[in-house]
Short mmCIF file of N, CA and C in Angstrom, two decimals:
data_model
loop_
_atom_site.label_atom_id
_atom_site.label_comp_id
_atom_site.label_asym_id
_atom_site.label_seq_id
_atom_site.Cartn_x
_atom_site.Cartn_y
_atom_site.Cartn_z
N VAL A 1 -14.98 8.45 4.92
CA VAL A 1 -13.68 7.75 5.24
C VAL A 1 -13.03 8.71 6.22
N GLN A 2 -12.47 7.78 7.20
CA GLN A 2 -11.74 8.22 8.30
C GLN A 2 -10.43 7.56 8.23
N LEU A 3 -9.25 8.38 8.72
CA LEU A 3 -7.72 7.72 8.84
C LEU A 3 -7.34 8.30 9.95
N GLU A 4 -6.93 7.47 10.96
CA GLU A 4 -6.22 8.04 12.16
C GLU A 4 -4.95 7.49 12.56
N GLU A 5 -3.87 8.33 13.06
CA GLU A 5 -2.78 7.82 13.25
C GLU A 5 -2.76 7.61 14.80
N PHE A 6 -1.67 6.64 14.99
CA PHE A 6 -1.35 6.37 16.20
C PHE A 6 0.34 5.81 16.47
N GLY A 7 0.86 6.21 17.39
CA GLY A 7 2.41 5.90 17.52
C GLY A 7 2.75 7.42 17.44
N GLY A 8 4.00 7.30 16.90
CA GLY A 8 4.91 8.28 17.06
C GLY A 8 5.42 8.76 18.08
N GLY A 9 6.28 10.08 18.37
CA GLY A 9 6.66 10.64 19.67
C GLY A 9 7.93 10.91 19.51
N SER A 10 8.75 11.11 20.38
CA SER A 10 10.11 11.80 20.52
C SER A 10 11.46 10.37 20.95
N VAL A 11 12.18 10.28 20.24
CA VAL A 11 13.34 9.32 20.36
C VAL A 11 14.86 9.93 19.85
N GLN A 12 15.76 9.39 20.36
CA GLN A 12 17.12 10.12 19.87
C GLN A 12 17.22 9.53 18.69
N ALA A 13 18.85 10.26 18.35
CA ALA A 13 18.88 9.65 16.84
C ALA A 13 19.48 8.16 16.82
N GLY A 14 19.00 7.57 15.94
CA GLY A 14 19.52 5.93 16.00
C GLY A 14 18.31 5.22 16.56
N GLY A 15 17.32 5.55 17.20
CA GLY A 15 16.40 4.80 17.68
C GLY A 15 15.05 4.62 16.68
N SER A 16 14.43 4.00 17.24
CA SER A 16 13.13 3.56 16.31
C SER A 16 11.81 3.99 16.87
N LEU A 17 10.83 4.29 15.77
CA LEU A 17 9.42 4.11 15.97
C LEU A 17 8.61 3.99 15.22
N ARG A 18 7.10 3.23 15.72
CA ARG A 18 6.39 2.74 14.89
C ARG A 18 4.96 3.59 14.63
N LEU A 19 4.76 3.89 13.57
CA LEU A 19 3.31 4.71 13.31
C LEU A 19 2.19 3.74 12.77
N SER A 20 1.19 3.65 12.95
CA SER A 20 0.08 2.82 12.77
C SER A 20 -1.22 4.04 12.07
N CYS A 21 -1.56 3.28 11.13
CA CYS A 21 -2.86 4.13 10.34
C CYS A 21 -4.09 3.34 10.63
N LYS A 22 -4.93 3.62 11.16
CA LYS A 22 -6.38 2.83 11.53
C LYS A 22 -7.07 3.44 9.96
N GLY A 23 -7.49 2.79 9.45
CA GLY A 23 -8.64 3.26 8.06
C GLY A 23 -10.09 2.42 8.24
N SER A 24 -10.90 3.40 8.05
CA SER A 24 -12.59 3.30 8.24
C SER A 24 -13.28 3.82 7.05
N GLY A 25 -14.38 3.42 6.89
CA GLY A 25 -15.23 3.95 5.69
C GLY A 25 -14.97 3.51 4.08
N TYR A 26 -13.69 2.87 3.94
CA TYR A 26 -13.81 2.62 2.47
C TYR A 26 -13.43 0.92 2.27
N ARG A 27 -13.43 0.53 1.04
CA ARG A 27 -13.65 -0.84 0.58
C ARG A 27 -12.15 -1.31 0.86
N TYR A 28 -11.65 -2.20 1.72
CA TYR A 28 -10.39 -2.78 1.78
C TYR A 28 -9.91 -3.23 0.61
N GLY A 29 -8.62 -2.80 0.11
CA GLY A 29 -8.68 -3.63 -1.40
C GLY A 29 -8.16 -2.57 -2.46
N ALA A 30 -9.43 -1.58 -2.35
CA ALA A 30 -9.71 -0.48 -3.36
C ALA A 30 -8.93 0.84 -3.09
N VAL A 31 -7.63 1.14 -2.26
CA VAL A 31 -6.95 2.02 -2.10
C VAL A 31 -5.71 1.80 -1.84
N CYS A 32 -4.89 2.90 -1.93
CA CYS A 32 -3.44 2.90 -1.59
C CYS A 32 -3.56 3.87 -0.14
N ILE A 33 -2.14 3.03 0.33
CA ILE A 33 -2.49 3.96 1.95
C ILE A 33 -0.85 4.50 1.81
N THR A 34 -0.74 6.08 1.71
CA THR A 34 0.62 6.58 2.12
C THR A 34 0.92 7.63 2.86
N TRP A 35 2.18 7.24 3.68
CA TRP A 35 2.43 7.87 4.69
C TRP A 35 3.46 9.17 4.41
N PHE A 36 2.97 10.41 4.24
CA PHE A 36 3.77 11.47 4.18
C PHE A 36 4.22 12.23 5.32
N ARG A 37 4.96 13.18 5.29
CA ARG A 37 5.66 13.97 6.32
C ARG A 37 5.85 15.10 5.86
N GLN A 38 5.72 16.19 6.85
CA GLN A 38 6.03 17.50 6.41
C GLN A 38 6.84 17.98 7.80
N ALA A 39 7.96 18.78 7.59
CA ALA A 39 8.82 19.30 8.49
C ALA A 39 8.40 21.07 8.34
N PRO A 40 8.68 21.66 9.22
CA PRO A 40 8.35 23.12 9.32
C PRO A 40 9.19 23.71 8.26
N GLY A 41 8.77 24.44 7.61
CA GLY A 41 9.26 25.15 6.36
C GLY A 41 9.50 24.44 5.18
N LYS A 42 9.00 23.12 5.16
CA LYS A 42 9.34 22.11 4.09
C LYS A 42 8.12 21.72 3.41
N GLU A 43 8.09 21.30 2.31
CA GLU A 43 6.90 20.65 1.53
C GLU A 43 6.79 19.04 1.74
N ARG A 44 5.34 19.02 2.08
CA ARG A 44 4.97 17.68 2.02
C ARG A 44 5.70 16.58 1.31
N GLU A 45 6.05 15.87 2.05
CA GLU A 45 6.61 14.44 1.03
C GLU A 45 6.40 13.37 1.48
N GLY A 46 5.95 12.51 0.20
CA GLY A 46 5.84 11.11 0.74
C GLY A 46 6.95 10.21 1.23
N VAL A 47 6.63 9.47 1.84
CA VAL A 47 7.63 8.44 2.46
C VAL A 47 7.60 7.23 2.17
N ALA A 48 6.49 6.88 2.21
CA ALA A 48 6.30 5.30 2.23
C ALA A 48 4.68 5.02 1.85
N ALA A 49 4.48 3.86 0.69
CA ALA A 49 3.12 3.76 0.17
C ALA A 49 2.90 2.20 -0.04
N ILE A 50 2.06 1.71 0.03
CA ILE A 50 1.47 0.21 -0.12
C ILE A 50 -0.44 0.19 -0.64
N ARG A 51 0.23 -0.73 -1.63
CA ARG A 51 -1.00 -1.11 -2.36
C ARG A 51 -2.18 -2.10 -1.31
N SER A 52 -3.02 -1.37 -0.99
CA SER A 52 -3.89 -2.29 -0.01
C SER A 52 -4.52 -3.73 -0.60
N GLY A 53 -4.30 -4.58 -0.10
CA GLY A 53 -4.75 -5.88 -0.64
C GLY A 53 -3.93 -6.67 -1.45
N PHE A 54 -2.38 -5.76 -1.82
CA PHE A 54 -1.47 -6.76 -2.60
C PHE A 54 -0.23 -6.44 -1.76
N VAL A 55 1.09 -6.71 -2.36
CA VAL A 55 1.97 -6.75 -1.88
C VAL A 55 3.06 -5.50 -2.14
N THR A 56 2.68 -4.82 -3.14
CA THR A 56 3.50 -3.65 -4.03
C THR A 56 3.49 -2.55 -2.69
N THR A 57 4.42 -1.90 -2.71
CA THR A 57 5.16 -1.25 -1.87
C THR A 57 6.00 -0.10 -2.52
N TYR A 58 6.17 0.87 -1.94
CA TYR A 58 6.90 2.24 -2.27
C TYR A 58 7.47 2.73 -1.19
N LEU A 59 9.02 3.18 -1.28
CA LEU A 59 9.85 4.07 -0.28
C LEU A 59 10.34 4.90 -1.12
N ALA A 60 10.21 6.37 -0.26
CA ALA A 60 11.42 7.11 -0.81
C ALA A 60 12.88 6.84 -0.67
N ASP A 61 13.72 7.40 -1.39
CA ASP A 61 14.80 6.77 -1.56
C ASP A 61 15.83 7.35 -0.11
N SER A 62 15.17 8.62 0.45
CA SER A 62 15.89 9.11 1.59
C SER A 62 15.26 8.16 3.21
N VAL A 63 14.94 7.08 2.71
CA VAL A 63 14.20 6.07 3.93
C VAL A 63 14.65 4.65 3.53
N LYS A 64 14.89 4.26 2.09
CA LYS A 64 15.10 2.94 1.82
C LYS A 64 16.20 2.32 3.07
N GLY A 65 15.85 1.03 3.08
CA GLY A 65 16.75 0.22 4.36
C GLY A 65 16.50 0.91 5.64
N ARG A 66 15.87 1.91 5.86
CA ARG A 66 15.24 2.21 7.26
C ARG A 66 14.09 2.16 7.50
N PHE A 67 12.92 2.45 6.68
CA PHE A 67 11.83 2.12 7.02
C PHE A 67 11.30 1.31 6.25
N THR A 68 10.05 0.48 6.53
CA THR A 68 9.18 -0.36 6.15
C THR A 68 7.76 -0.15 6.48
N ILE A 69 7.22 -0.45 5.20
CA ILE A 69 5.49 -0.23 5.49
C ILE A 69 4.75 -1.73 5.41
N SER A 70 3.88 -1.60 6.26
CA SER A 70 3.34 -3.21 6.35
C SER A 70 1.84 -2.93 6.59
N GLN A 71 0.78 -3.71 6.17
CA GLN A 71 -0.77 -3.86 6.46
C GLN A 71 -1.20 -5.21 6.93
N ASP A 72 -2.05 -4.69 7.94
CA ASP A 72 -2.76 -6.00 8.64
C ASP A 72 -4.32 -5.87 7.96
N HIS A 73 -4.64 -6.80 7.46
CA HIS A 73 -5.92 -6.99 6.78
C HIS A 73 -7.05 -7.04 7.71
N ASP A 74 -7.11 -7.66 8.51
CA ASP A 74 -7.86 -8.08 9.67
C ASP A 74 -8.29 -6.80 10.52
N LYS A 75 -7.25 -5.94 11.06
CA LYS A 75 -7.31 -4.86 11.66
C LYS A 75 -7.63 -3.66 10.61
N ASN A 76 -7.54 -3.60 9.48
CA ASN A 76 -7.47 -2.71 8.58
C ASN A 76 -6.53 -1.37 8.96
N THR A 77 -5.32 -2.02 8.86
CA THR A 77 -4.20 -1.11 9.59
C THR A 77 -3.01 -1.09 8.60
N VAL A 78 -2.18 -0.06 8.42
CA VAL A 78 -0.91 0.20 7.53
C VAL A 78 0.09 0.51 9.10
N ASP A 79 1.00 0.20 8.95
CA ASP A 79 2.08 0.35 10.04
C ASP A 79 3.66 0.98 9.14
N LEU A 80 4.12 1.88 9.80
CA LEU A 80 5.37 2.44 9.21
C LEU A 80 6.20 2.23 10.32
N GLN A 81 6.89 1.08 10.12
CA GLN A 81 8.36 0.71 11.38
C GLN A 81 9.75 1.73 10.61
N MET A 82 10.10 2.62 11.84
CA MET A 82 11.10 3.65 11.37
C MET A 82 12.24 2.98 12.13
N ASN A 83 13.39 2.94 11.42
CA ASN A 83 14.41 2.46 12.11
C ASN A 83 15.54 3.62 11.97
N SER A 84 16.66 3.31 12.63
CA SER A 84 17.78 4.29 12.44
C SER A 84 17.60 5.43 12.23
N LEU A 85 16.55 6.25 12.87
CA LEU A 85 15.96 7.50 13.13
C LEU A 85 17.44 8.89 13.16
N ASN A 86 16.92 9.82 12.15
CA ASN A 86 17.91 10.91 12.40
C ASN A 86 17.24 11.90 12.69
N PRO A 87 17.92 13.40 13.00
CA PRO A 87 17.00 14.50 12.80
C PRO A 87 16.54 14.81 11.90
N ASP A 88 16.51 14.61 10.54
CA ASP A 88 16.15 14.75 9.53
C ASP A 88 14.89 14.29 9.23
N ASP A 89 14.50 13.48 10.20
CA ASP A 89 13.13 12.54 10.05
C ASP A 89 12.50 13.04 11.18
N SER A 90 12.48 14.26 11.48
CA SER A 90 11.73 15.06 12.67
C SER A 90 10.93 15.40 11.59
N ALA A 91 9.25 15.48 12.09
CA ALA A 91 8.31 16.01 10.94
C ALA A 91 6.89 15.61 11.45
N ILE A 92 5.71 16.33 11.06
CA ILE A 92 4.67 15.59 11.24
C ILE A 92 4.41 14.47 9.91
N TYR A 93 4.09 13.65 10.51
CA TYR A 93 3.70 12.56 9.68
C TYR A 93 2.11 12.23 9.45
N TYR A 94 1.82 12.08 8.21
CA TYR A 94 0.25 11.67 7.74
C TYR A 94 0.01 10.53 7.12
N CYS A 95 -1.02 10.00 7.59
CA CYS A 95 -1.41 8.92 6.75
C CYS A 95 -2.68 9.81 5.65
N ALA A 96 -2.41 9.00 4.46
CA ALA A 96 -3.36 9.31 3.25
C ALA A 96 -3.65 8.24 2.72
N ALA A 97 -4.77 8.47 2.05
CA ALA A 97 -5.49 7.39 0.74
C ALA A 97 -5.76 7.96 -0.32
N SER A 98 -5.11 7.48 -1.43
CA SER A 98 -5.41 7.64 -2.97
C SER A 98 -6.21 6.32 -3.53
N GLU A 99 -6.37 6.94 -4.65
CA GLU A 99 -7.31 5.82 -5.82
C GLU A 99 -5.69 4.79 -6.28
N ALA A 100 -6.08 3.64 -6.37
CA ALA A 100 -5.22 3.00 -6.87
C ALA A 100 -5.62 3.07 -8.17
N HIS A 101 -4.77 2.07 -8.94
CA HIS A 101 -5.06 1.51 -10.23
C HIS A 101 -4.30 -0.12 -10.59
N LEU A 102 -4.94 -0.99 -10.32
CA LEU A 102 -4.90 -2.20 -10.27
C LEU A 102 -4.30 -2.50 -9.31
N ALA A 103 -2.81 -3.41 -9.25
CA ALA A 103 -2.01 -3.70 -8.37
C ALA A 103 -1.11 -2.23 -7.83
N THR A 104 -1.10 -1.12 -8.62
CA THR A 104 -0.14 0.06 -8.62
C THR A 104 -0.90 1.19 -7.89
N CYS A 105 0.14 1.71 -7.38
CA CYS A 105 -0.30 3.15 -6.67
C CYS A 105 0.33 4.46 -7.73
N PRO A 106 -0.18 4.84 -8.67
CA PRO A 106 0.21 5.66 -9.70
C PRO A 106 0.51 7.14 -8.87
N ASN A 107 1.77 7.80 -8.83
CA ASN A 107 2.18 9.17 -8.57
C ASN A 107 1.84 8.97 -6.59
N TRP A 108 2.13 7.72 -6.41
CA TRP A 108 2.18 7.64 -4.83
C TRP A 108 2.61 8.78 -3.84
N ASP A 109 3.88 9.40 -4.44
CA ASP A 109 4.05 10.27 -3.30
C ASP A 109 4.21 12.02 -3.79
N SER A 110 2.82 11.85 -4.61
CA SER A 110 2.26 13.44 -4.76
C SER A 110 1.08 13.62 -4.12
N PRO A 111 1.19 14.50 -2.93
CA PRO A 111 -0.09 15.12 -2.45
C PRO A 111 -1.48 15.47 -2.93
N ASN A 112 -1.31 15.79 -4.24
CA ASN A 112 -2.47 16.16 -5.06
C ASN A 112 -3.28 15.15 -5.38
N LYS A 113 -2.51 13.48 -5.48
CA LYS A 113 -3.24 12.91 -5.85
C LYS A 113 -4.10 12.01 -4.17
N VAL A 114 -3.86 12.64 -3.36
CA VAL A 114 -4.35 11.95 -1.98
C VAL A 114 -5.78 12.37 -2.13
N ARG A 115 -6.79 11.33 -1.76
CA ARG A 115 -8.13 11.97 -1.53
C ARG A 115 -8.55 11.88 0.15
N PHE A 116 -7.91 11.57 0.88
CA PHE A 116 -8.30 11.66 2.25
C PHE A 116 -7.11 12.08 3.08
N TRP A 117 -6.91 12.84 4.10
CA TRP A 117 -5.69 12.70 5.05
C TRP A 117 -6.31 12.44 6.42
N GLY A 118 -5.61 11.95 7.03
CA GLY A 118 -5.52 11.95 8.73
C GLY A 118 -5.11 13.24 9.15
N ARG A 119 -4.81 13.40 10.77
CA ARG A 119 -4.67 14.47 11.01
C ARG A 119 -3.34 14.56 11.39
N GLY A 120 -2.59 13.43 11.55
CA GLY A 120 -1.08 13.89 11.72
C GLY A 120 -0.97 13.51 13.13
N SER A 121 0.71 12.79 13.14
CA SER A 121 1.26 12.65 14.21
C SER A 121 2.71 13.04 14.24
N GLN A 122 3.25 13.79 15.26
CA GLN A 122 4.51 14.10 15.60
C GLN A 122 5.56 13.30 15.88
N VAL A 123 6.66 13.30 15.06
CA VAL A 123 7.73 12.74 15.20
C VAL A 123 8.99 13.59 15.29
N THR A 124 9.84 13.10 16.38
CA THR A 124 10.57 14.32 17.00
C THR A 124 12.16 12.96 17.14
N VAL A 125 13.02 13.69 16.43
CA VAL A 125 14.27 12.75 16.73
C VAL A 125 15.32 13.94 17.10
N SER A 126 16.06 13.30 18.27
CA SER A 126 17.10 14.22 18.88
C SER A 126 18.37 14.26 18.51
N SER A 127 19.62 14.89 18.25
CA SER A 127 20.68 14.25 18.04
C SER A 127 21.20 13.95 19.58
#
């Protein structure tokens, strides 16, 4: 299984960025794809998740109303659209795959449930 992140970069507060996760080596529809982030000195936290092949999505309270997660079945990608960014959103963002349960992603925001990780993509938001 391989997961690769694209996008990210630097933006001023209030701006937008889009991250894309390209997956391969697994059966589409069998996993949950989660975006995690980790800032220096902080724990890795779940930001958003989607049940591949379904419409089930999850968002952390800190990003609701600002971030959206979506998938492209044909490209096997999961995108994270990030709007109204603020400096607290600065972190390395990781794409991760975990086991799904029916149409859901149990404990979607727990790093301990992740089976495969991408290498990460830096997002920096300046004030």
